[in-house]
Amino acid sequence: MNGKDVTFLEDTFKKFYFEHFDLLHVPDDPNQREFGYQKFNGGMNRHISLKSDKELHLLLMQNKPSDVYCSNARYMFPNLPMSEKDWQNAELIFDIDAKDLRKEHPKNNTLIKCSECNEISELGESCPKCNSTKLSFTTLTCDDCIKSTKDEVLKLNKILIDDLGINEENIKIFFSGNEGFHIYVHKSEYESVGSRERAELSDYIMFRGGIPETFGFRKFNTNKSSLPKFDDVGWNGRLAKHLFQTKSNRSKISQEILSGGYALFQKKLENFRDSIGIKIDPNVTQDIHRIFRLPGSINSKSGLTKIFVEDLKKFDPYTDACFIDDEEIEVAANCPIEFSLKKKKFGPFNNEQVSVPKFAAVYMMCKGVASCV
Amino acid sequence: MIAIFKLSWYTIVMVNLGNDEIVKYPFLTEAGKYLNDLGFSLEQFGTDPDLKKIVDNAFERIITSSEGRIFKSDPSSNNSALPLEIFSFLIAVILLKLSGMNTLIRRFSLAEARRAEKFLEKDLMNHQDITKAKLSLQILQELFSVTVEKIDEEFTILVSDYLKHSINFHEREWKLINRKVTNGKVHLTPHETVRLVRKELDRHIYTKINSSSTPEMIIGFETYVDKLKQLAKKFEVKTVESKEFPPCIKHAIEVLEKGENLPHSGRFLLATFLLNKGQTVEQIAPLFKNAPDYNPKVTIYQLNQLSGISGTTEYKSPSCEKVKSQNLCFPVPACDTIINPLQFGRKRV
Ligand code: SF4
Ligand SMILES: [Zn+2]
Ligand SMILES: [Zn+2]
């Protein structure tokens, strides 16, 4: 990113922070958390300890960060190197991101950047200018992706509550600031469990590693009655609903499953991962030393804010998480596809100088498709 | 009778722990105190010909365990005036301490754990005698911090407690997904409940024996102790590491040498493996130079991340199971007995 753009974004972010200190808080037990931040074009600064909202606000004003992070873990000595921090516990966190839900890049919302010649174009197999296939993909706003991500969050919450016994009030959903959600579980008995235990929880939630016996299919002597039933708890019940759709189908489909044999059922179970497993990012859940984007801070991949979601159904990230003002500014935009923010459509822009509200300008600059003039 | 036994940081008082309970769980007692309470001294066992049989039994009990077998209870022996089996356990511990042979203590703890396991399971299922079921629940709670609830024929424990123990198992049926899970609880049979704490039970007995004090040599015990020292020599193992890499690592290196693309998981495996084997970042980095997307700076940075120099996490090599799931495993017979590529080629001689 060029210097002029950096200065512009730094100042814009700083202004946002200055005007929205109310959105930025240190979490519970701030003195046990590790904080970190990044600057535009800069590396990560970690192992920072902050004791109050005041210290946090000061850091934002002094360092003009592009991104701000905070650990879900509590440590005795959060500002020491990792091996000396003395890990105590950590809230359970799940990350559901649109990129993990998509099977392919959505045509209307993806643009490609050529790593050879920097050309930006609509989605395609190769660079239209130099034919290179070294491409990076950038997705712009997409309501469908947000919709399916939300559905996934709801499915996750149901498992957290019904299976894992988590109190609904302790589940807090945050929009990640780009195209996903972070689900925080507070005050649960899971805070004390380590990384391997969390990996097991991920496998459970993702429906990974299930064996036929678990679903009543033994190698010998299996009969229909032992296969999953509609009213079973946990994965048995969910699998039954997926397999049979309606109760009346159970008998017929069970018979088919049995005649298919053990090995086939085993194979099928693996495939069900894709259809019924919840698509969380397992690495996020099992890494107990990670620092996460701080709620209330801006995500420099989009210029949108990571924000608490009160009512998931009604939540519209492209309006509710877009806090930059709408002062018109001029930018050089090279954005071959359309996107929409605050219910307004923008683009496509073909290497042209355009006047757009600041929030749209920031969005495009963060996505790497516009520059200050 | 009130038996008091001490754990590392708390004391449990089990009221009315009768002899028939101690026979099953003799490790719950404090050896010296137990004998004292009954008016016995250790010296008597070395000299009193009537008590010699007990020392013989104790010795047998150790031998049996060293062969990987479980000492069989003889119910009739406990009906006699003296609690023979409790004595034989306690004296066995004394003999082991006097011999100082760690391998024997390990084998003994394991066998005794298996023995106790059987009783625990039976007691859990005991519907007639509620106090028996209660004692077993109490043992699980106080020794292993596992709160087991009994609902009809089923037992449930908190998912978080379950995970802390089950992650040590590698069989698939212990994966949480293969359990009935509801409302934050995992449902288990009595057998599974006890099986879950097997390792911890073993460790508990082992540390208890290890941390108990060693008495002075007792006259009359010398021959037994010498025999145990001889026996222990049989079990001494030395391990050597062969220089050969496991197939998954060889494969990863080959792919890189051919200049083909190795997926991120493969690079992670290779790098963590070599780092764990003590190679330095500088030694490993060149391996990646043929990769299609090689960038020396990035590679060094990433390797530093893995090795922990940059201060995030020190990464362990992924397990064989993990490697398998990433389609990077190409097992050979020597892979059969290992669960992590790092163990490959570690042989007993
Ligand atoms: S079994 Fe383990 S060591 Fe052997 S090839 Fe597979 S992953 Fe590597
Ligand atoms: Zn190009
Ligand atoms: Zn989409």
PDB file of N, CA and C in Angstrom, chain B residues 244-289:
ATOM      1  N   GLU B 244      17.189 -43.539  10.133  1.00  0.00           N
ATOM      2  CA  GLU B 244      16.267 -43.536   9.009  1.00  0.00           C
ATOM      3  C   GLU B 244      15.000 -42.740   9.312  1.00  0.00           C
ATOM      4  N   PHE B 245      14.541 -41.979   8.336  1.00  0.00           N
ATOM      5  CA  PHE B 245      13.311 -41.221   8.506  1.00  0.00           C
ATOM      6  C   PHE B 245      12.097 -42.092   8.207  1.00  0.00           C
ATOM      7  N   PRO B 246      10.962 -41.789   8.835  1.00  0.00           N
ATOM      8  CA  PRO B 246       9.739 -42.525   8.492  1.00  0.00           C
ATOM      9  C   PRO B 246       9.280 -42.187   7.079  1.00  0.00           C
ATOM     10  N   PRO B 247       8.473 -43.079   6.486  1.00  0.00           N
ATOM     11  CA  PRO B 247       8.078 -42.914   5.081  1.00  0.00           C
ATOM     12  C   PRO B 247       7.402 -41.576   4.781  1.00  0.00           C
ATOM     13  N   CYS B 248       6.590 -41.085   5.736  1.00  0.00           N
ATOM     14  CA  CYS B 248       5.888 -39.826   5.474  1.00  0.00           C
ATOM     15  C   CYS B 248       6.882 -38.682   5.294  1.00  0.00           C
ATOM     16  N   ILE B 249       7.968 -38.730   6.062  1.00  0.00           N
ATOM     17  CA  ILE B 249       8.971 -37.668   5.987  1.00  0.00           C
ATOM     18  C   ILE B 249       9.782 -37.814   4.701  1.00  0.00           C
ATOM     19  N   LYS B 250      10.140 -39.095   4.399  1.00  0.00           N
ATOM     20  CA  LYS B 250      10.869 -39.323   3.151  1.00  0.00           C
ATOM     21  C   LYS B 250      10.059 -38.804   1.971  1.00  0.00           C
ATOM     22  N   HIS B 251       8.782 -39.125   1.994  1.00  0.00           N
ATOM     23  CA  HIS B 251       7.905 -38.694   0.908  1.00  0.00           C
ATOM     24  C   HIS B 251       7.903 -37.175   0.783  1.00  0.00           C
ATOM     25  N   ALA B 252       7.769 -36.508   1.915  1.00  0.00           N
ATOM     26  CA  ALA B 252       7.715 -35.045   1.883  1.00  0.00           C
ATOM     27  C   ALA B 252       9.003 -34.472   1.289  1.00  0.00           C
ATOM     28  N   ILE B 253      10.133 -35.059   1.683  1.00  0.00           N
ATOM     29  CA  ILE B 253      11.414 -34.564   1.171  1.00  0.00           C
ATOM     30  C   ILE B 253      11.515 -34.804  -0.339  1.00  0.00           C
ATOM     31  N   GLU B 254      11.071 -36.014  -0.748  1.00  0.00           N
ATOM     32  CA  GLU B 254      11.107 -36.333  -2.178  1.00  0.00           C
ATOM     33  C   GLU B 254      10.305 -35.333  -3.008  1.00  0.00           C
ATOM     34  N   VAL B 255       9.102 -35.072  -2.532  1.00  0.00           N
ATOM     35  CA  VAL B 255       8.231 -34.155  -3.268  1.00  0.00           C
ATOM     36  C   VAL B 255       8.935 -32.813  -3.442  1.00  0.00           C
ATOM     37  N   LEU B 256       9.533 -32.337  -2.351  1.00  0.00           N
ATOM     38  CA  LEU B 256      10.212 -31.042  -2.420  1.00  0.00           C
ATOM     39  C   LEU B 256      11.422 -31.103  -3.342  1.00  0.00           C
ATOM     40  N   GLU B 257      12.150 -32.225  -3.257  1.00  0.00           N
ATOM     41  CA  GLU B 257      13.341 -32.315  -4.101  1.00  0.00           C
ATOM     42  C   GLU B 257      12.984 -32.318  -5.576  1.00  0.00           C
ATOM     43  N   LYS B 258      11.829 -32.909  -5.875  1.00  0.00           N
ATOM     44  CA  LYS B 258      11.392 -32.928  -7.271  1.00  0.00           C
ATOM     45  C   LYS B 258      10.854 -31.574  -7.706  1.00  0.00           C
ATOM     46  N   GLY B 259      10.757 -30.662  -6.781  1.00  0.00           N
ATOM     47  CA  GLY B 259      10.244 -29.337  -7.126  1.00  0.00           C
ATOM     48  C   GLY B 259       8.736 -29.316  -7.278  1.00  0.00           C
ATOM     49  N   GLU B 260       8.100 -30.372  -6.737  1.00  0.00           N
ATOM     50  CA  GLU B 260       6.646 -30.395  -6.807  1.00  0.00           C
ATOM     51  C   GLU B 260       6.065 -29.662  -5.606  1.00  0.00           C
ATOM     52  N   ASN B 261       4.773 -29.431  -5.683  1.00  0.00           N
ATOM     53  CA  ASN B 261       4.152 -28.669  -4.614  1.00  0.00           C
ATOM     54  C   ASN B 261       3.771 -29.577  -3.454  1.00  0.00           C
ATOM     55  N   LEU B 262       4.284 -29.274  -2.286  1.00  0.00           N
ATOM     56  CA  LEU B 262       3.920 -30.018  -1.086  1.00  0.00           C
ATOM     57  C   LEU B 262       2.892 -29.178  -0.336  1.00  0.00           C
ATOM     58  N   PRO B 263       1.712 -29.773  -0.037  1.00  0.00           N
ATOM     59  CA  PRO B 263       0.692 -28.953   0.633  1.00  0.00           C
ATOM     60  C   PRO B 263       1.201 -28.417   1.976  1.00  0.00           C
ATOM     61  N   HIS B 264       0.516 -27.406   2.443  1.00  0.00           N
ATOM     62  CA  HIS B 264       0.953 -26.769   3.680  1.00  0.00           C
ATOM     63  C   HIS B 264       1.101 -27.781   4.811  1.00  0.00           C
ATOM     64  N   SER B 265       0.123 -28.725   4.886  1.00  0.00           N
ATOM     65  CA  SER B 265       0.175 -29.714   5.967  1.00  0.00           C
ATOM     66  C   SER B 265       1.454 -30.548   5.896  1.00  0.00           C
ATOM     67  N   GLY B 266       1.913 -30.827   4.665  1.00  0.00           N
ATOM     68  CA  GLY B 266       3.135 -31.595   4.485  1.00  0.00           C
ATOM     69  C   GLY B 266       4.360 -30.810   4.926  1.00  0.00           C
ATOM     70  N   ARG B 267       4.353 -29.542   4.628  1.00  0.00           N
ATOM     71  CA  ARG B 267       5.479 -28.703   5.044  1.00  0.00           C
ATOM     72  C   ARG B 267       5.529 -28.588   6.554  1.00  0.00           C
ATOM     73  N   PHE B 268       4.331 -28.456   7.122  1.00  0.00           N
ATOM     74  CA  PHE B 268       4.241 -28.354   8.578  1.00  0.00           C
ATOM     75  C   PHE B 268       4.802 -29.621   9.224  1.00  0.00           C
ATOM     76  N   LEU B 269       4.392 -30.779   8.667  1.00  0.00           N
ATOM     77  CA  LEU B 269       4.867 -32.065   9.180  1.00  0.00           C
ATOM     78  C   LEU B 269       6.388 -32.134   9.111  1.00  0.00           C
ATOM     79  N   LEU B 270       6.913 -31.838   7.938  1.00  0.00           N
ATOM     80  CA  LEU B 270       8.347 -31.954   7.722  1.00  0.00           C
ATOM     81  C   LEU B 270       9.120 -31.016   8.649  1.00  0.00           C
ATOM     82  N   ALA B 271       8.687 -29.772   8.698  1.00  0.00           N
ATOM     83  CA  ALA B 271       9.413 -28.785   9.493  1.00  0.00           C
ATOM     84  C   ALA B 271       9.366 -29.123  10.979  1.00  0.00           C
ATOM     85  N   THR B 272       8.182 -29.447  11.475  1.00  0.00           N
ATOM     86  CA  THR B 272       8.089 -29.749  12.908  1.00  0.00           C
ATOM     87  C   THR B 272       8.866 -31.018  13.238  1.00  0.00           C
ATOM     88  N   PHE B 273       8.833 -31.983  12.307  1.00  0.00           N
ATOM     89  CA  PHE B 273       9.565 -33.226  12.542  1.00  0.00           C
ATOM     90  C   PHE B 273      11.057 -32.934  12.701  1.00  0.00           C
ATOM     91  N   LEU B 274      11.591 -32.215  11.732  1.00  0.00           N
ATOM     92  CA  LEU B 274      13.031 -31.966  11.764  1.00  0.00           C
ATOM     93  C   LEU B 274      13.422 -31.071  12.942  1.00  0.00           C
ATOM     94  N   LEU B 275      12.585 -30.095  13.243  1.00  0.00           N
ATOM     95  CA  LEU B 275      12.876 -29.227  14.396  1.00  0.00           C
ATOM     96  C   LEU B 275      12.894 -30.050  15.679  1.00  0.00           C
ATOM     97  N   ASN B 276      11.914 -30.958  15.786  1.00  0.00           N
ATOM     98  CA  ASN B 276      11.864 -31.799  16.975  1.00  0.00           C
ATOM     99  C   ASN B 276      13.051 -32.747  17.055  1.00  0.00           C
ATOM    100  N   LYS B 277      13.627 -33.075  15.890  1.00  0.00           N
ATOM    101  CA  LYS B 277      14.805 -33.933  15.880  1.00  0.00           C
ATOM    102  C   LYS B 277      16.073 -33.119  16.118  1.00  0.00           C
ATOM    103  N   GLY B 278      15.894 -31.847  16.372  1.00  0.00           N
ATOM    104  CA  GLY B 278      17.036 -31.035  16.762  1.00  0.00           C
ATOM    105  C   GLY B 278      17.722 -30.295  15.630  1.00  0.00           C
ATOM    106  N   GLN B 279      17.154 -30.365  14.419  1.00  0.00           N
ATOM    107  CA  GLN B 279      17.771 -29.583  13.349  1.00  0.00           C
ATOM    108  C   GLN B 279      17.439 -28.104  13.517  1.00  0.00           C
ATOM    109  N   THR B 280      18.304 -27.275  12.972  1.00  0.00           N
ATOM    110  CA  THR B 280      18.079 -25.842  13.133  1.00  0.00           C
ATOM    111  C   THR B 280      17.314 -25.295  11.929  1.00  0.00           C
ATOM    112  N   VAL B 281      16.760 -24.127  12.122  1.00  0.00           N
ATOM    113  CA  VAL B 281      16.033 -23.455  11.058  1.00  0.00           C
ATOM    114  C   VAL B 281      16.917 -23.309   9.814  1.00  0.00           C
ATOM    115  N   GLU B 282      18.189 -22.974  10.040  1.00  0.00           N
ATOM    116  CA  GLU B 282      19.107 -22.780   8.909  1.00  0.00           C
ATOM    117  C   GLU B 282      19.353 -24.084   8.154  1.00  0.00           C
ATOM    118  N   GLN B 283      19.344 -25.192   8.890  1.00  0.00           N
ATOM    119  CA  GLN B 283      19.549 -26.484   8.230  1.00  0.00           C
ATOM    120  C   GLN B 283      18.322 -26.901   7.427  1.00  0.00           C
ATOM    121  N   ILE B 284      17.171 -26.514   7.902  1.00  0.00           N
ATOM    122  CA  ILE B 284      15.940 -26.998   7.277  1.00  0.00           C
ATOM    123  C   ILE B 284      15.533 -26.150   6.072  1.00  0.00           C
ATOM    124  N   ALA B 285      15.735 -24.857   6.182  1.00  0.00           N
ATOM    125  CA  ALA B 285      15.247 -23.930   5.148  1.00  0.00           C
ATOM    126  C   ALA B 285      15.598 -24.352   3.718  1.00  0.00           C
ATOM    127  N   PRO B 286      16.862 -24.795   3.448  1.00  0.00           N
ATOM    128  CA  PRO B 286      17.213 -25.125   2.056  1.00  0.00           C
ATOM    129  C   PRO B 286      16.358 -26.231   1.444  1.00  0.00           C
ATOM    130  N   LEU B 287      15.784 -27.088   2.277  1.00  0.00           N
ATOM    131  CA  LEU B 287      14.933 -28.160   1.759  1.00  0.00           C
ATOM    132  C   LEU B 287      13.794 -27.607   0.904  1.00  0.00           C
ATOM    133  N   PHE B 288      13.384 -26.400   1.249  1.00  0.00           N
ATOM    134  CA  PHE B 288      12.207 -25.841   0.595  1.00  0.00           C
ATOM    135  C   PHE B 288      12.545 -25.042  -0.658  1.00  0.00           C
ATOM    136  N   LYS B 289      13.851 -25.011  -1.001  1.00  0.00           N
ATOM    137  CA  LYS B 289      14.237 -24.064  -2.049  1.00  0.00           C
ATOM    138  C   LYS B 289      13.710 -24.440  -3.424  1.00  0.00           C
TER     139      LYS B 289
END
